[in-house]
Amino acid sequence: MKNYRIYSYITLGFALFFFVISLFSTPYFVRHTIKSSLENDIAAGKQEASQMALLSGELLNKNVDKQFVIESIQKAIANTNNENVFLSVIDWSGKVVSYPDVTNIGISTSDSSNEVATMESLITPDELYEIITSKLLEGNQNIGSNIIYIKSIPNSDLIVATHINEKKIQEKIDRTRNQFNIAFLILGLLTLLFTLSIIRYLSSFYEKLLDQKTIKIEDSVLSLSKLNSSLDAYQKNLLELKKSQVQLPEEQTQETPVQNIEKSKQRLLTYVRNELVSIPTEDIAYIYVDNTITYVIRKDGKRSTTNDSLDQIFSSLDEQLFFRANRQIIVAIHAIETITKFGNSALKIQTDPESEVEIVIGKNKAASFKQWLDL
C-alpha cells in the first residue's frame, strides 16, 4: 500500500511538472517554429513578386499588350490562394486587377480588411506573427489574407502584391501547438515509466537488503536470547553447586585436592587507601585496569585496589567463575546481567553493579565466551 502511494505521488508530481513545462515552453517553441516558417514564406513571396514584376515589366517594355500581360498573370496565379503565400496584381488606385480567386477582381483593397504594406517594404516575421495571434486572441472571424510585400511593375501603373494566407498560418499554429503538446505528453509518459521502473528496481533492491538485515538481526536476537538463557541457567547451576558443597560433610571438604586450592584463590588481598582488605572471590563483581591501577569492584559496588596485574589475578581465579573479557577487565559470572550485540560480531556485557568501564568482548573472544557459558 505504501509503494502504491509513493507511485501515485510520483505520477501526480510528474504530471504537474510536465504540465507546467508544457504551459510555459509550448508557446515559445510554437512561436519559434512559426516564425522560422514565416521567414521562409516571406522570403519566397518576395522573390516571386520581384521576379513577376521584372518579367511583366520586360513584356510591357516590348510593347506587349497590358491586358495580355494581366491575363497571363491571372493564369499563372489561378487557385494559388490555398497556399501559405500567393500573389495578386493591383493598380495604383488600389483596385485588384488580378487575383487567384477571380471573384475578388475589381475589389478595392481599401474596402477589404487586409493591411497593405508600404511600397516595396517587407513586414518582419515577428510583426506578422503578432498580427495573426492577436486576431486569434481577439476571436476575429474576419480572417483572410494579408499583404506583406509589394513590388511595382516597371513601365506601368501595376503593382505585384505578396499575400500571406492567415487562415493557413493559423491552422499551422494550431497543428504545431498540438504536435508539441503530444510530444510533451509522450516524453512525460516515457520519463514517468522510466522513473517508476528505476524506483521499483531500487525499492526492490533495498527491500531485499532490508530483509537480509532483518534476518541477520533476528538471528542475532535469537543468539543473544540463547546466550542470556544459558547465562541464567549457568548461574542457577552454579548456585545449586555451591549449596550442595555447603551440605557436604566436613570430611569430604577436607579431602579437596591441594592443587585446586592453590589454583583458585578463595580471597584476594586489596587496599582501601592505606588499609589492607581481604575480599572473598565470590564477592568480586569485576576487576579492571585504568591508568595502570588495578581496581576490584565488589557486588555491593565498593571499590578497592590491588598491586597485582590482571594476568596474575586471573591465573589465580577459578576460570569457571571468572572470564577475561579483554586486556582491561575480568568479569564474574554472577555479575553478568545482560548480553547484547555490539557491532558486527562483538558482544557487550551489562553488569550488576553497573560497570565503570565499557565491557566489550571482541569477535575473536566471542566464541570462547559462548563456550565458557556452555553454549
Coordinates of C-alpha atoms in Angstrom, one line a residue:
M1 CA 0.0 0.0 0.0
K2 CA 2.9 2.3 0.8
N3 CA 4.5 1.7 -2.5
Y4 CA 1.3 2.4 -4.4
R5 CA 1.0 5.7 -2.5
I6 CA 4.6 6.6 -3.5
Y7 CA 3.9 5.8 -7.1
S8 CA 0.7 7.9 -7.0
Y9 CA 2.6 10.9 -5.6
I10 CA 5.4 10.5 -8.3
T11 CA 2.8 10.2 -11.1
L12 CA 1.0 13.3 -9.8
G13 CA 4.3 15.2 -9.4
F14 CA 5.4 14.3 -13.0
A15 CA 2.0 15.2 -14.4
L16 CA 2.1 18.6 -12.7
F17 CA 5.8 19.1 -13.7
F18 CA 5.2 18.4 -17.4
F19 CA 2.0 20.4 -17.4
V20 CA 3.9 23.5 -16.1
I21 CA 6.7 22.9 -18.5
S22 CA 4.3 22.4 -21.4
L23 CA 2.3 25.5 -20.4
F24 CA 5.4 27.8 -20.5
S25 CA 7.5 26.2 -23.2
T26 CA 4.9 25.3 -25.8
P27 CA 4.2 28.9 -26.7
Y28 CA 7.9 29.6 -27.1
F29 CA 8.5 26.6 -29.3
V30 CA 5.4 27.3 -31.4
R31 CA 6.4 30.9 -31.8
H32 CA 10.0 29.9 -32.8
T33 CA 8.7 27.3 -35.3
I34 CA 6.1 29.5 -36.9
K35 CA 8.5 32.5 -37.1
S36 CA 11.0 30.3 -38.9
S37 CA 8.3 29.2 -41.3
L38 CA 7.0 32.7 -41.9
E39 CA 10.6 33.9 -42.5
N40 CA 10.9 31.3 -45.3
D41 CA 7.4 32.2 -46.7
I42 CA 8.1 35.9 -46.7
A43 CA 11.5 35.4 -48.5
A44 CA 9.8 33.1 -51.1
G45 CA 7.0 35.6 -51.6
K46 CA 9.3 38.5 -52.0
Q47 CA 11.3 36.6 -54.6
E48 CA 8.2 35.5 -56.6
A49 CA 6.8 39.1 -56.5
S50 CA 10.2 40.6 -57.7
Q51 CA 10.5 38.0 -60.5
M52 CA 6.9 38.5 -61.7
A53 CA 7.3 42.3 -61.6
L54 CA 10.5 42.1 -63.5
L55 CA 9.2 39.7 -66.1
S56 CA 6.0 41.7 -66.6
G57 CA 7.9 45.0 -66.9
E58 CA 10.1 43.5 -69.7
L59 CA 7.0 42.3 -71.6
L60 CA 5.4 45.8 -71.3
N61 CA 8.7 47.3 -72.4
K62 CA 8.5 45.2 -75.5
N63 CA 5.1 46.8 -76.2
V64 CA 3.1 43.7 -75.3
D65 CA -0.5 44.5 -74.7
K66 CA -1.2 45.3 -71.0
Q67 CA -4.3 43.3 -70.9
F68 CA -2.5 40.3 -72.3
V69 CA 0.1 40.6 -69.5
I70 CA -2.7 40.8 -66.9
E71 CA -4.4 37.7 -68.3
S72 CA -1.1 35.8 -68.3
I73 CA -0.5 36.7 -64.7
Q74 CA -4.1 35.6 -63.9
K75 CA -3.4 32.2 -65.4
A76 CA -0.2 31.9 -63.5
I77 CA -1.7 32.6 -60.1
A78 CA -5.1 31.0 -60.5
N79 CA -6.2 29.0 -57.5
T80 CA -2.9 29.6 -55.6
N81 CA -4.8 31.3 -52.7
N82 CA -4.9 28.0 -50.8
E83 CA -1.1 28.1 -50.4
N84 CA 0.6 29.9 -47.5
V85 CA 1.9 32.7 -49.8
F86 CA 0.3 33.8 -53.1
L87 CA 0.5 36.8 -55.5
S88 CA -2.0 39.3 -56.8
V89 CA -1.8 42.4 -59.0
I90 CA -3.3 45.8 -58.1
D91 CA -3.2 49.2 -59.7
W92 CA -2.1 52.5 -58.2
S93 CA -5.7 53.2 -57.1
G94 CA -5.7 50.0 -55.0
K95 CA -8.1 48.2 -57.3
V96 CA -7.4 44.4 -57.7
V97 CA -6.8 43.6 -61.4
S98 CA -5.5 40.0 -60.9
Y99 CA -6.2 37.6 -58.1
P100 CA -6.2 33.8 -57.6
D101 CA -9.9 33.9 -56.9
V102 CA -11.5 35.8 -59.8
T103 CA -14.4 36.9 -57.6
N104 CA -12.1 39.3 -55.9
I105 CA -11.1 41.1 -59.2
G106 CA -12.3 44.6 -59.2
I107 CA -12.4 45.0 -55.4
S108 CA -10.6 47.9 -53.9
T109 CA -8.0 47.0 -51.3
S110 CA -9.2 49.9 -49.2
D111 CA -12.6 48.2 -48.9
S112 CA -11.1 45.0 -47.6
S113 CA -9.8 44.2 -44.1
N114 CA -6.4 43.4 -45.4
E115 CA -3.4 45.5 -44.3
V116 CA -1.3 46.8 -47.2
A117 CA 2.4 47.1 -46.7
T118 CA 4.3 50.2 -47.6
M119 CA 5.7 50.4 -51.1
E120 CA 8.4 47.8 -51.5
S121 CA 8.7 47.4 -47.8
L122 CA 8.9 44.0 -46.1
I123 CA 7.0 43.0 -43.0
T124 CA 9.0 41.1 -40.4
P125 CA 8.1 37.6 -39.2
D126 CA 7.7 39.0 -35.6
E127 CA 5.2 41.6 -36.8
L128 CA 3.3 39.1 -38.9
Y129 CA 3.1 36.6 -36.1
E130 CA 1.8 39.2 -33.7
I131 CA -0.9 40.3 -36.2
I132 CA -2.1 36.7 -36.7
T133 CA -2.0 35.7 -33.0
S134 CA -3.7 38.9 -31.9
K135 CA -6.6 38.1 -34.2
L136 CA -6.8 34.6 -32.7
L137 CA -6.8 36.1 -29.2
E138 CA -9.5 38.6 -30.1
G139 CA -11.6 35.9 -31.8
N140 CA -11.6 37.9 -35.0
Q141 CA -13.7 35.9 -37.5
N142 CA -12.6 38.1 -40.5
I143 CA -9.5 36.0 -41.4
G144 CA -8.3 36.0 -44.9
S145 CA -5.0 37.2 -46.4
N146 CA -2.6 39.9 -45.5
I147 CA -0.4 41.8 -47.9
I148 CA 3.2 41.5 -46.7
Y149 CA 5.1 42.9 -49.7
I150 CA 4.5 44.9 -52.8
K151 CA 6.7 45.4 -55.9
S152 CA 5.8 47.9 -58.7
I153 CA 5.9 46.7 -62.3
P154 CA 8.2 48.9 -64.4
N155 CA 6.6 51.0 -67.2
S156 CA 3.1 50.6 -65.8
D157 CA 0.7 51.6 -63.0
L158 CA 0.5 48.0 -61.8
I159 CA 1.8 46.6 -58.5
V160 CA 2.5 42.9 -57.7
A161 CA 1.4 42.2 -54.1
T162 CA 2.5 39.2 -52.0
H163 CA -0.2 37.9 -49.7
I164 CA 0.1 35.7 -46.6
N165 CA -2.7 33.2 -46.1
E166 CA -3.7 33.9 -42.4
K167 CA -6.1 31.0 -42.3
K168 CA -3.4 28.6 -43.3
I169 CA -0.9 30.1 -40.8
Q170 CA -3.5 29.8 -38.0
E171 CA -4.1 26.2 -38.9
K172 CA -0.4 25.7 -38.9
I173 CA -0.1 27.3 -35.4
D174 CA -2.8 25.0 -34.1
R175 CA -1.3 22.0 -35.7
T176 CA 2.2 22.9 -34.3
R177 CA 0.8 23.5 -30.8
N178 CA -0.9 20.1 -30.8
Q179 CA 2.3 18.4 -32.0
F180 CA 4.3 20.0 -29.2
N181 CA 1.6 19.1 -26.6
I182 CA 1.6 15.5 -27.9
A183 CA 5.4 15.4 -27.8
F184 CA 5.5 16.7 -24.2
L185 CA 2.8 14.1 -23.3
I186 CA 4.8 11.2 -24.8
L187 CA 8.0 12.5 -23.3
G188 CA 6.3 12.8 -19.9
L189 CA 4.9 9.3 -20.1
L190 CA 8.2 7.8 -21.2
T191 CA 10.0 9.6 -18.4
L192 CA 7.4 8.6 -15.9
L193 CA 7.6 4.9 -16.9
F194 CA 11.4 5.0 -16.8
T195 CA 11.4 6.7 -13.4
L196 CA 8.9 4.3 -12.0
S197 CA 10.9 1.4 -13.3
I198 CA 14.1 2.7 -11.7
I199 CA 12.3 3.4 -8.4
R200 CA 10.7 0.0 -8.5
Y201 CA 14.1 -1.7 -9.1
L202 CA 15.8 0.3 -6.4
S203 CA 13.0 -0.3 -3.9
S204 CA 13.1 -4.0 -4.6
F205 CA 16.8 -4.0 -4.2
Y206 CA 16.7 -2.1 -0.9
E207 CA 13.8 -4.2 0.3
K208 CA 15.9 -7.3 -0.3
L209 CA 18.8 -5.7 1.6
L210 CA 16.4 -4.8 4.4
D211 CA 15.1 -8.3 4.5
Q212 CA 18.6 -9.7 4.8
K213 CA 19.4 -7.3 7.6
T214 CA 16.2 -8.1 9.3
I215 CA 17.1 -11.8 9.1
K216 CA 20.5 -11.1 10.5
I217 CA 19.1 -9.1 13.3
E218 CA 16.5 -11.8 14.1
D219 CA 19.3 -14.4 14.1
S220 CA 21.4 -12.1 16.4
V221 CA 18.5 -11.5 18.7
L222 CA 17.8 -15.3 18.8
S223 CA 21.5 -15.9 19.5
L224 CA 21.6 -13.3 22.3
S225 CA 18.4 -14.7 23.7
K226 CA 20.0 -18.2 23.9
L227 CA 23.2 -16.6 25.3
N228 CA 21.3 -14.9 28.1
S229 CA 19.2 -18.0 28.8
S230 CA 22.4 -20.1 29.0
L231 CA 23.8 -17.4 31.4
D232 CA 20.8 -17.7 33.6
A233 CA 20.9 -21.5 33.6
Y234 CA 24.6 -21.4 34.3
Q235 CA 24.2 -19.0 37.2
K236 CA 21.4 -21.2 38.7
N237 CA 23.6 -24.4 38.3
L238 CA 26.4 -22.6 39.9
L239 CA 24.2 -21.5 42.8
E240 CA 22.9 -25.1 43.3
L241 CA 26.5 -26.4 43.1
K242 CA 27.5 -24.0 46.0
K243 CA 24.5 -25.1 48.0
S244 CA 25.4 -28.8 47.5
Q245 CA 29.0 -28.0 48.5
V246 CA 27.8 -26.4 51.7
Q247 CA 25.8 -29.5 52.5
L248 CA 28.8 -31.9 52.0
P249 CA 30.3 -33.5 55.2
E250 CA 33.2 -31.7 56.6
E251 CA 35.4 -34.7 56.0
Q252 CA 34.8 -34.5 52.2
T253 CA 35.6 -30.9 52.0
Q254 CA 38.9 -31.6 53.8
E255 CA 39.7 -34.1 51.1
T256 CA 39.7 -31.5 48.4
P257 CA 42.9 -31.7 46.5
V258 CA 45.6 -29.1 47.4
Q259 CA 46.1 -28.4 43.7
N260 CA 42.6 -26.9 43.3
I261 CA 43.1 -24.8 46.4
E262 CA 46.3 -23.5 45.1
K263 CA 44.9 -22.9 41.7
S264 CA 41.8 -21.0 42.7
K265 CA 42.2 -18.4 45.4
Q266 CA 39.3 -18.0 47.8
R267 CA 40.3 -14.5 48.8
L268 CA 42.0 -11.5 47.2
L269 CA 44.1 -9.0 49.1
T270 CA 43.3 -5.4 48.3
Y271 CA 43.8 -1.9 49.6
V272 CA 41.4 0.8 50.6
R273 CA 43.6 3.8 50.9
N274 CA 46.3 2.5 53.4
E275 CA 44.1 -0.2 54.8
L276 CA 44.5 -3.9 53.8
V277 CA 41.2 -5.5 52.9
S278 CA 40.8 -9.2 52.2
I279 CA 37.9 -9.8 49.8
P280 CA 36.3 -13.2 49.2
T281 CA 36.4 -14.0 45.4
E282 CA 32.7 -14.8 45.5
D283 CA 32.1 -11.2 46.4
I284 CA 34.0 -9.8 43.4
A285 CA 31.9 -8.5 40.5
Y286 CA 34.6 -7.5 38.2
I287 CA 38.2 -6.3 38.1
Y288 CA 39.6 -3.7 35.7
V289 CA 42.7 -1.7 35.0
D290 CA 42.7 2.1 34.5
N291 CA 45.9 4.1 34.2
T292 CA 48.0 1.2 35.4
I293 CA 45.9 0.9 38.5
T294 CA 44.0 -2.4 39.1
Y295 CA 40.6 -1.8 40.7
V296 CA 38.5 -4.5 42.3
I297 CA 34.7 -3.9 42.3
R298 CA 32.6 -5.9 44.8
K299 CA 28.9 -7.0 44.5
D300 CA 27.8 -4.1 46.7
G301 CA 29.7 -1.6 44.4
K302 CA 32.5 -0.8 46.8
R303 CA 35.9 -0.3 45.1
S304 CA 39.4 -1.2 46.2
T305 CA 42.8 -1.6 44.5
T306 CA 45.5 -4.3 44.3
N307 CA 49.1 -4.3 43.4
D308 CA 48.7 -7.5 41.2
S309 CA 48.3 -7.3 37.5
L310 CA 45.2 -8.7 35.7
D311 CA 47.3 -11.6 34.4
Q312 CA 48.4 -12.5 37.9
I313 CA 44.9 -12.2 39.3
F314 CA 43.2 -14.1 36.5
S315 CA 45.7 -17.0 36.8
S316 CA 44.7 -17.5 40.5
L317 CA 41.0 -17.3 40.0
D318 CA 38.5 -20.0 39.2
E319 CA 38.1 -19.9 35.4
Q320 CA 34.6 -21.3 35.7
L321 CA 33.5 -18.3 37.7
F322 CA 35.6 -15.5 36.0
F323 CA 36.2 -14.6 32.4
R324 CA 38.9 -12.4 30.9
A325 CA 36.7 -10.2 28.7
N326 CA 39.7 -8.2 27.3
R327 CA 43.0 -6.8 28.3
Q328 CA 41.4 -4.3 30.6
I329 CA 38.8 -6.3 32.5
I330 CA 37.9 -9.6 34.2
V331 CA 34.2 -10.2 34.9
A332 CA 32.5 -12.7 37.3
I333 CA 29.7 -14.9 36.1
H334 CA 27.3 -13.9 38.8
A335 CA 27.8 -10.2 38.0
I336 CA 26.7 -10.5 34.3
E337 CA 23.2 -9.2 34.0
T338 CA 22.6 -9.0 30.2
I339 CA 24.5 -9.7 27.0
T340 CA 23.8 -7.6 23.9
K341 CA 25.2 -7.5 20.4
F342 CA 27.8 -4.8 19.8
G343 CA 28.9 -4.0 16.2
N344 CA 29.0 -6.9 13.7
S345 CA 30.4 -9.8 15.8
A346 CA 31.3 -8.3 19.2
L347 CA 29.3 -8.7 22.4
K348 CA 28.6 -6.1 25.2
I349 CA 28.1 -7.1 28.8
Q350 CA 26.0 -5.2 31.3
T351 CA 26.8 -6.0 34.9
D352 CA 25.3 -5.5 38.3
P353 CA 26.6 -3.3 39.8
E354 CA 27.0 -1.3 36.7
S355 CA 30.5 -1.3 35.3
E356 CA 32.5 1.9 35.4
V357 CA 34.1 0.9 32.1
E358 CA 32.5 -0.5 29.0
I359 CA 32.8 -4.3 28.8
V360 CA 33.1 -5.4 25.2
I361 CA 34.1 -8.9 24.1
G362 CA 35.7 -8.8 20.7
K363 CA 34.8 -11.1 17.9
N364 CA 38.0 -13.1 18.5
K365 CA 36.8 -13.9 22.0
A366 CA 33.1 -14.2 21.4
A367 CA 33.3 -17.9 20.6
S368 CA 35.3 -18.7 23.7
F369 CA 32.9 -16.7 25.8
K370 CA 30.0 -18.7 24.5
Q371 CA 31.9 -21.9 25.2
W372 CA 32.6 -20.6 28.7
L373 CA 28.8 -20.3 29.1
D374 CA 28.5 -23.9 27.9
L375 CA 26.7 -22.8 24.6

